[in-house]
mmCIF file with all atom_site columns, C-alpha atoms in Angstrom:
data_model
loop_
_atom_site.group_PDB
_atom_site.id
_atom_site.type_symbol
_atom_site.label_atom_id
_atom_site.label_alt_id
_atom_site.label_comp_id
_atom_site.label_asym_id
_atom_site.label_entity_id
_atom_site.label_seq_id
_atom_site.pdbx_PDB_ins_code
_atom_site.Cartn_x
_atom_site.Cartn_y
_atom_site.Cartn_z
_atom_site.occupancy
_atom_site.B_iso_or_equiv
_atom_site.pdbx_formal_charge
_atom_site.auth_seq_id
_atom_site.auth_comp_id
_atom_site.auth_asym_id
_atom_site.auth_atom_id
_atom_site.pdbx_PDB_model_num
ATOM 1   C CA . GLN X 1 1   ? 15.649  9.735   -2.634  1.00 86.00 ? 1   GLN X CA 1
ATOM 2   C CA . VAL X 1 2   ? 13.106  7.760   -0.689  1.00 91.00 ? 2   VAL X CA 1
ATOM 3   C CA . ARG X 1 3   ? 12.527  4.225   -2.850  1.00 93.00 ? 3   ARG X CA 1
ATOM 4   C CA . LEU X 1 4   ? 9.770   2.012   -1.926  1.00 96.00 ? 4   LEU X CA 1
ATOM 5   C CA . VAL X 1 5   ? 9.511   -1.809  -2.056  1.00 96.00 ? 5   VAL X CA 1
ATOM 6   C CA . GLU X 1 6   ? 6.498   -3.623  -2.808  1.00 96.00 ? 6   GLU X CA 1
ATOM 7   C CA . SER X 1 7   ? 6.037   -7.339  -2.709  1.00 96.00 ? 7   SER X CA 1
ATOM 8   C CA . GLY X 1 8   ? 2.950   -10.053 -2.192  1.00 97.00 ? 8   GLY X CA 1
ATOM 9   C CA . GLY X 1 9   ? 0.951   -9.534  -5.244  1.00 95.00 ? 9   GLY X CA 1
ATOM 10  C CA . GLY X 1 10  ? 0.272   -12.658 -7.671  1.00 97.00 ? 10  GLY X CA 1
ATOM 11  C CA . LEU X 1 11  ? -2.681  -14.671 -9.216  1.00 97.00 ? 11  LEU X CA 1
ATOM 12  C CA . VAL X 1 12  ? -5.465  -15.945 -6.980  1.00 98.00 ? 12  VAL X CA 1
ATOM 13  C CA . GLN X 1 13  ? -8.989  -17.374 -7.568  1.00 97.00 ? 13  GLN X CA 1
ATOM 14  C CA . PRO X 1 14  ? -12.298 -15.720 -6.721  1.00 97.00 ? 14  PRO X CA 1
ATOM 15  C CA . GLY X 1 15  ? -12.199 -16.091 -2.854  1.00 98.00 ? 15  GLY X CA 1
ATOM 16  C CA . GLY X 1 16  ? -8.888  -16.467 -2.776  1.00 98.00 ? 16  GLY X CA 1
ATOM 17  C CA . SER X 1 17  ? -6.258  -14.215 -0.507  1.00 98.00 ? 17  SER X CA 1
ATOM 18  C CA . LEU X 1 18  ? -3.352  -12.165 -0.973  1.00 98.00 ? 18  LEU X CA 1
ATOM 19  C CA . ARG X 1 19  ? -1.034  -10.310 1.219   1.00 98.00 ? 19  ARG X CA 1
ATOM 20  C CA . LEU X 1 20  ? 0.749   -7.233  0.071   1.00 98.00 ? 20  LEU X CA 1
ATOM 21  C CA . SER X 1 21  ? 3.749   -5.628  1.609   1.00 98.00 ? 21  SER X CA 1
ATOM 22  C CA . CYS X 1 22  ? 5.372   -2.371  0.742   1.00 97.00 ? 22  CYS X CA 1
ATOM 23  C CA . ALA X 1 23  ? 8.800   -0.928  2.550   1.00 95.00 ? 23  ALA X CA 1
ATOM 24  C CA . PRO X 1 24  ? 11.309  1.629   2.154   1.00 94.00 ? 24  PRO X CA 1
ATOM 25  C CA . SER X 1 25  ? 14.372  0.313   0.579   1.00 91.00 ? 25  SER X CA 1
ATOM 26  C CA . GLY X 1 26  ? 16.690  2.440   3.080   1.00 84.00 ? 26  GLY X CA 1
ATOM 27  C CA . SER X 1 27  ? 16.305  4.146   6.064   1.00 88.00 ? 27  SER X CA 1
ATOM 28  C CA . ILE X 1 28  ? 13.969  6.760   7.108   1.00 91.00 ? 28  ILE X CA 1
ATOM 29  C CA . PHE X 1 29  ? 12.894  9.002   10.074  1.00 92.00 ? 29  PHE X CA 1
ATOM 30  C CA . ALA X 1 30  ? 9.355   8.141   10.035  1.00 90.00 ? 30  ALA X CA 1
ATOM 31  C CA . ALA X 1 31  ? 6.360   7.635   7.823   1.00 92.00 ? 31  ALA X CA 1
ATOM 32  C CA . THR X 1 32  ? 3.280   9.707   8.852   1.00 91.00 ? 32  THR X CA 1
ATOM 33  C CA . ALA X 1 33  ? 0.690   8.733   6.503   1.00 96.00 ? 33  ALA X CA 1
ATOM 34  C CA . MET X 1 34  ? 0.686   5.235   4.066   1.00 96.00 ? 34  MET X CA 1
ATOM 35  C CA . GLY X 1 35  ? -1.932  3.883   1.595   1.00 97.00 ? 35  GLY X CA 1
ATOM 36  C CA . TRP X 1 36  ? -2.542  1.284   -1.182  1.00 98.00 ? 36  TRP X CA 1
ATOM 37  C CA . TYR X 1 37  ? -3.838  2.577   -4.268  1.00 98.00 ? 37  TYR X CA 1
ATOM 38  C CA . ARG X 1 38  ? -4.871  0.527   -7.495  1.00 98.00 ? 38  ARG X CA 1
ATOM 39  C CA . GLN X 1 39  ? -5.262  1.203   -11.534 1.00 98.00 ? 39  GLN X CA 1
ATOM 40  C CA . ALA X 1 40  ? -7.151  -1.526  -13.192 1.00 96.00 ? 40  ALA X CA 1
ATOM 41  C CA . PRO X 1 41  ? -6.505  -1.026  -16.880 1.00 91.00 ? 41  PRO X CA 1
ATOM 42  C CA . GLY X 1 42  ? -8.378  1.489   -18.877 1.00 94.00 ? 42  GLY X CA 1
ATOM 43  C CA . LYS X 1 43  ? -9.551  2.947   -15.463 1.00 96.00 ? 43  LYS X CA 1
ATOM 44  C CA . GLN X 1 44  ? -8.149  5.797   -13.169 1.00 97.00 ? 44  GLN X CA 1
ATOM 45  C CA . ARG X 1 45  ? -6.222  5.296   -10.249 1.00 97.00 ? 45  ARG X CA 1
ATOM 46  C CA . GLU X 1 46  ? -8.505  4.781   -7.531  1.00 98.00 ? 46  GLU X CA 1
ATOM 47  C CA . SER X 1 47  ? -7.301  4.817   -3.628  1.00 98.00 ? 47  SER X CA 1
ATOM 48  C CA . VAL X 1 48  ? -8.044  1.669   -1.884  1.00 98.00 ? 48  VAL X CA 1
ATOM 49  C CA . ALA X 1 49  ? -6.989  1.901   1.881   1.00 98.00 ? 49  ALA X CA 1
ATOM 50  C CA . LEU X 1 50  ? -5.056  4.240   3.404   1.00 98.00 ? 50  LEU X CA 1
ATOM 51  C CA . ILE X 1 51  ? -3.706  5.089   7.023   1.00 96.00 ? 51  ILE X CA 1
ATOM 52  C CA . HIS X 1 52  ? -3.910  9.105   7.121   1.00 94.00 ? 52  HIS X CA 1
ATOM 53  C CA . SER X 1 53  ? -0.863  11.265  9.491   1.00 90.00 ? 53  SER X CA 1
ATOM 54  C CA . GLY X 1 54  ? -3.581  10.983  12.537  1.00 88.00 ? 54  GLY X CA 1
ATOM 55  C CA . GLY X 1 55  ? -4.235  7.360   12.542  1.00 89.00 ? 55  GLY X CA 1
ATOM 56  C CA . SER X 1 56  ? -7.760  6.848   11.153  1.00 95.00 ? 56  SER X CA 1
ATOM 57  C CA . ILE X 1 57  ? -8.147  4.637   8.276   1.00 97.00 ? 57  ILE X CA 1
ATOM 58  C CA . THR X 1 58  ? -10.359 4.702   5.372   1.00 98.00 ? 58  THR X CA 1
ATOM 59  C CA . TYR X 1 59  ? -11.422 1.755   2.719   1.00 98.00 ? 59  TYR X CA 1
ATOM 60  C CA . ALA X 1 60  ? -12.650 2.209   -0.923  1.00 98.00 ? 60  ALA X CA 1
ATOM 61  C CA . ASP X 1 61  ? -16.309 0.992   -0.512  1.00 98.00 ? 61  ASP X CA 1
ATOM 62  C CA . SER X 1 62  ? -16.006 -1.611  -2.938  1.00 97.00 ? 62  SER X CA 1
ATOM 63  C CA . VAL X 1 63  ? -13.110 -3.606  -0.555  1.00 98.00 ? 63  VAL X CA 1
ATOM 64  C CA . LYS X 1 64  ? -14.698 -2.954  2.870   1.00 98.00 ? 64  LYS X CA 1
ATOM 65  C CA . GLY X 1 65  ? -15.371 -5.766  5.015   1.00 98.00 ? 65  GLY X CA 1
ATOM 66  C CA . ARG X 1 66  ? -12.992 -7.656  2.647   1.00 98.00 ? 66  ARG X CA 1
ATOM 67  C CA . PHE X 1 67  ? -9.230  -5.950  2.505   1.00 98.00 ? 67  PHE X CA 1
ATOM 68  C CA . THR X 1 68  ? -7.143  -4.455  5.656   1.00 98.00 ? 68  THR X CA 1
ATOM 69  C CA . ILE X 1 69  ? -4.496  -2.295  5.758   1.00 98.00 ? 69  ILE X CA 1
ATOM 70  C CA . SER X 1 70  ? -2.366  -1.793  8.828   1.00 97.00 ? 70  SER X CA 1
ATOM 71  C CA . ARG X 1 71  ? 1.875   -0.805  9.617   1.00 96.00 ? 71  ARG X CA 1
ATOM 72  C CA . ASP X 1 72  ? 4.542   -2.245  11.308  1.00 94.00 ? 72  ASP X CA 1
ATOM 73  C CA . ASN X 1 73  ? 5.843   1.216   12.637  1.00 89.00 ? 73  ASN X CA 1
ATOM 74  C CA . ALA X 1 74  ? 9.611   -0.250  13.836  1.00 89.00 ? 74  ALA X CA 1
ATOM 75  C CA . LYS X 1 75  ? 9.991   -0.997  10.343  1.00 90.00 ? 75  LYS X CA 1
ATOM 76  C CA . ASN X 1 76  ? 7.908   1.344   8.609   1.00 92.00 ? 76  ASN X CA 1
ATOM 77  C CA . THR X 1 77  ? 6.264   -1.327  6.111   1.00 96.00 ? 77  THR X CA 1
ATOM 78  C CA . VAL X 1 78  ? 2.301   -1.221  5.236   1.00 97.00 ? 78  VAL X CA 1
ATOM 79  C CA . PHE X 1 79  ? 0.528   -4.271  4.800   1.00 98.00 ? 79  PHE X CA 1
ATOM 80  C CA . LEU X 1 80  ? -2.777  -4.787  2.569   1.00 98.00 ? 80  LEU X CA 1
ATOM 81  C CA . GLN X 1 81  ? -4.710  -7.901  3.393   1.00 98.00 ? 81  GLN X CA 1
ATOM 82  C CA . MET X 1 82  ? -7.188  -8.660  1.047   1.00 98.00 ? 82  MET X CA 1
ATOM 83  C CA . ASN X 1 83  ? -9.664  -11.386 1.281   1.00 98.00 ? 83  ASN X CA 1
ATOM 84  C CA . ASN X 1 84  ? -12.048 -12.841 -0.892  1.00 98.00 ? 84  ASN X CA 1
ATOM 85  C CA . LEU X 1 85  ? -11.102 -11.054 -3.618  1.00 98.00 ? 85  LEU X CA 1
ATOM 86  C CA . LYS X 1 86  ? -12.888 -10.497 -6.636  1.00 97.00 ? 86  LYS X CA 1
ATOM 87  C CA . PRO X 1 87  ? -11.974 -10.672 -10.425 1.00 96.00 ? 87  PRO X CA 1
ATOM 88  C CA . GLU X 1 88  ? -12.891 -6.990  -10.660 1.00 96.00 ? 88  GLU X CA 1
ATOM 89  C CA . ASP X 1 89  ? -10.071 -6.265  -7.775  1.00 98.00 ? 89  ASP X CA 1
ATOM 90  C CA . THR X 1 90  ? -7.694  -7.336  -10.677 1.00 97.00 ? 90  THR X CA 1
ATOM 91  C CA . ALA X 1 91  ? -5.194  -4.198  -11.354 1.00 98.00 ? 91  ALA X CA 1
ATOM 92  C CA . VAL X 1 92  ? -1.800  -2.813  -10.451 1.00 98.00 ? 92  VAL X CA 1
ATOM 93  C CA . TYR X 1 93  ? -1.726  -1.917  -6.542  1.00 98.00 ? 93  TYR X CA 1
ATOM 94  C CA . SER X 1 94  ? 0.667   0.641   -6.183  1.00 98.00 ? 94  SER X CA 1
ATOM 95  C CA . CYS X 1 95  ? 1.800   1.823   -2.242  1.00 98.00 ? 95  CYS X CA 1
ATOM 96  C CA . ASN X 1 96  ? 2.353   5.526   -0.892  1.00 97.00 ? 96  ASN X CA 1
ATOM 97  C CA . GLN X 1 97  ? 4.100   6.693   1.987   1.00 97.00 ? 97  GLN X CA 1
ATOM 98  C CA . ARG X 1 98  ? 4.903   10.369  3.436   1.00 95.00 ? 98  ARG X CA 1
ATOM 99  C CA . GLY X 1 99  ? 6.785   11.431  5.865   1.00 94.00 ? 99  GLY X CA 1
ATOM 100 C CA . LEU X 1 100 ? 10.795  12.649  7.268   1.00 94.00 ? 100 LEU X CA 1
ATOM 101 C CA . ARG X 1 101 ? 13.683  11.308  5.214   1.00 93.00 ? 101 ARG X CA 1
ATOM 102 C CA . GLY X 1 102 ? 16.676  10.771  7.732   1.00 92.00 ? 102 GLY X CA 1
ATOM 103 C CA . SER X 1 103 ? 17.260  8.284   10.075  1.00 90.00 ? 103 SER X CA 1
ATOM 104 C CA . VAL X 1 104 ? 16.450  7.486   13.822  1.00 86.00 ? 104 VAL X CA 1
ATOM 105 C CA . ARG X 1 105 ? 20.237  8.324   14.777  1.00 90.00 ? 105 ARG X CA 1
ATOM 106 C CA . ASP X 1 106 ? 20.479  11.134  12.393  1.00 91.00 ? 106 ASP X CA 1
ATOM 107 C CA . GLY X 1 107 ? 17.540  12.751  13.041  1.00 93.00 ? 107 GLY X CA 1
ATOM 108 C CA . PRO X 1 108 ? 14.940  14.110  10.374  1.00 93.00 ? 108 PRO X CA 1
ATOM 109 C CA . ARG X 1 109 ? 16.119  15.594  7.204   1.00 92.00 ? 109 ARG X CA 1
ATOM 110 C CA . GLY X 1 110 ? 12.987  16.979  5.362   1.00 93.00 ? 110 GLY X CA 1
ATOM 111 C CA . ASP X 1 111 ? 10.067  15.765  3.911   1.00 94.00 ? 111 ASP X CA 1
ATOM 112 C CA . PHE X 1 112 ? 9.259   13.189  1.209   1.00 95.00 ? 112 PHE X CA 1
ATOM 113 C CA . ASP X 1 113 ? 6.278   11.413  -0.708  1.00 95.00 ? 113 ASP X CA 1
ATOM 114 C CA . ALA X 1 114 ? 6.778   8.340   -2.127  1.00 96.00 ? 114 ALA X CA 1
ATOM 115 C CA . TRP X 1 115 ? 5.532   5.362   -4.429  1.00 96.00 ? 115 TRP X CA 1
ATOM 116 C CA . GLY X 1 116 ? 6.611   2.249   -5.239  1.00 96.00 ? 116 GLY X CA 1
ATOM 117 C CA . GLN X 1 117 ? 6.653   0.526   -8.760  1.00 95.00 ? 117 GLN X CA 1
ATOM 118 C CA . GLY X 1 118 ? 3.482   -0.983  -8.799  1.00 97.00 ? 118 GLY X CA 1
ATOM 119 C CA . ILE X 1 119 ? 2.688   -4.847  -8.605  1.00 97.00 ? 119 ILE X CA 1
ATOM 120 C CA . GLN X 1 120 ? 0.283   -6.907  -10.249 1.00 98.00 ? 120 GLN X CA 1
ATOM 121 C CA . VAL X 1 121 ? -2.397  -8.655  -8.700  1.00 98.00 ? 121 VAL X CA 1
ATOM 122 C CA . THR X 1 122 ? -4.668  -10.794 -11.133 1.00 98.00 ? 122 THR X CA 1
ATOM 123 C CA . VAL X 1 123 ? -8.272  -12.693 -9.914  1.00 98.00 ? 123 VAL X CA 1
ATOM 124 C CA . PHE X 1 124 ? -9.461  -14.996 -12.555 1.00 94.00 ? 124 PHE X CA 1
ATOM 125 C CA . SER X 1 125 ? -11.597 -17.884 -12.719 1.00 81.00 ? 125 SER X CA 1
#
């Protein structure tokens, strides 16, 4: 089972920045799609930024121009750079990766669709 480990959340004032990271805890063969989602108290989970399997990127309208998603293919790590944070960005952020289990050495061993445990981002005045 693939597990994802997130880091980089915390407390920040409006206008501040944070950078989230998400990587598999063990080896995988390849991650084909990656994304960040968030859920604020009392609200449904929403997608924030996605890297699709073909490489295209989409952002939620509310974060366009402020957030940037990127990936390190060698480490199968996905990042979310968040700038000019606003109080309405306060939420639990979770990453998702989909791809192939296994390892580069042993080859692919089937599909996976994994989520991180969630990390708190709080923007306060």
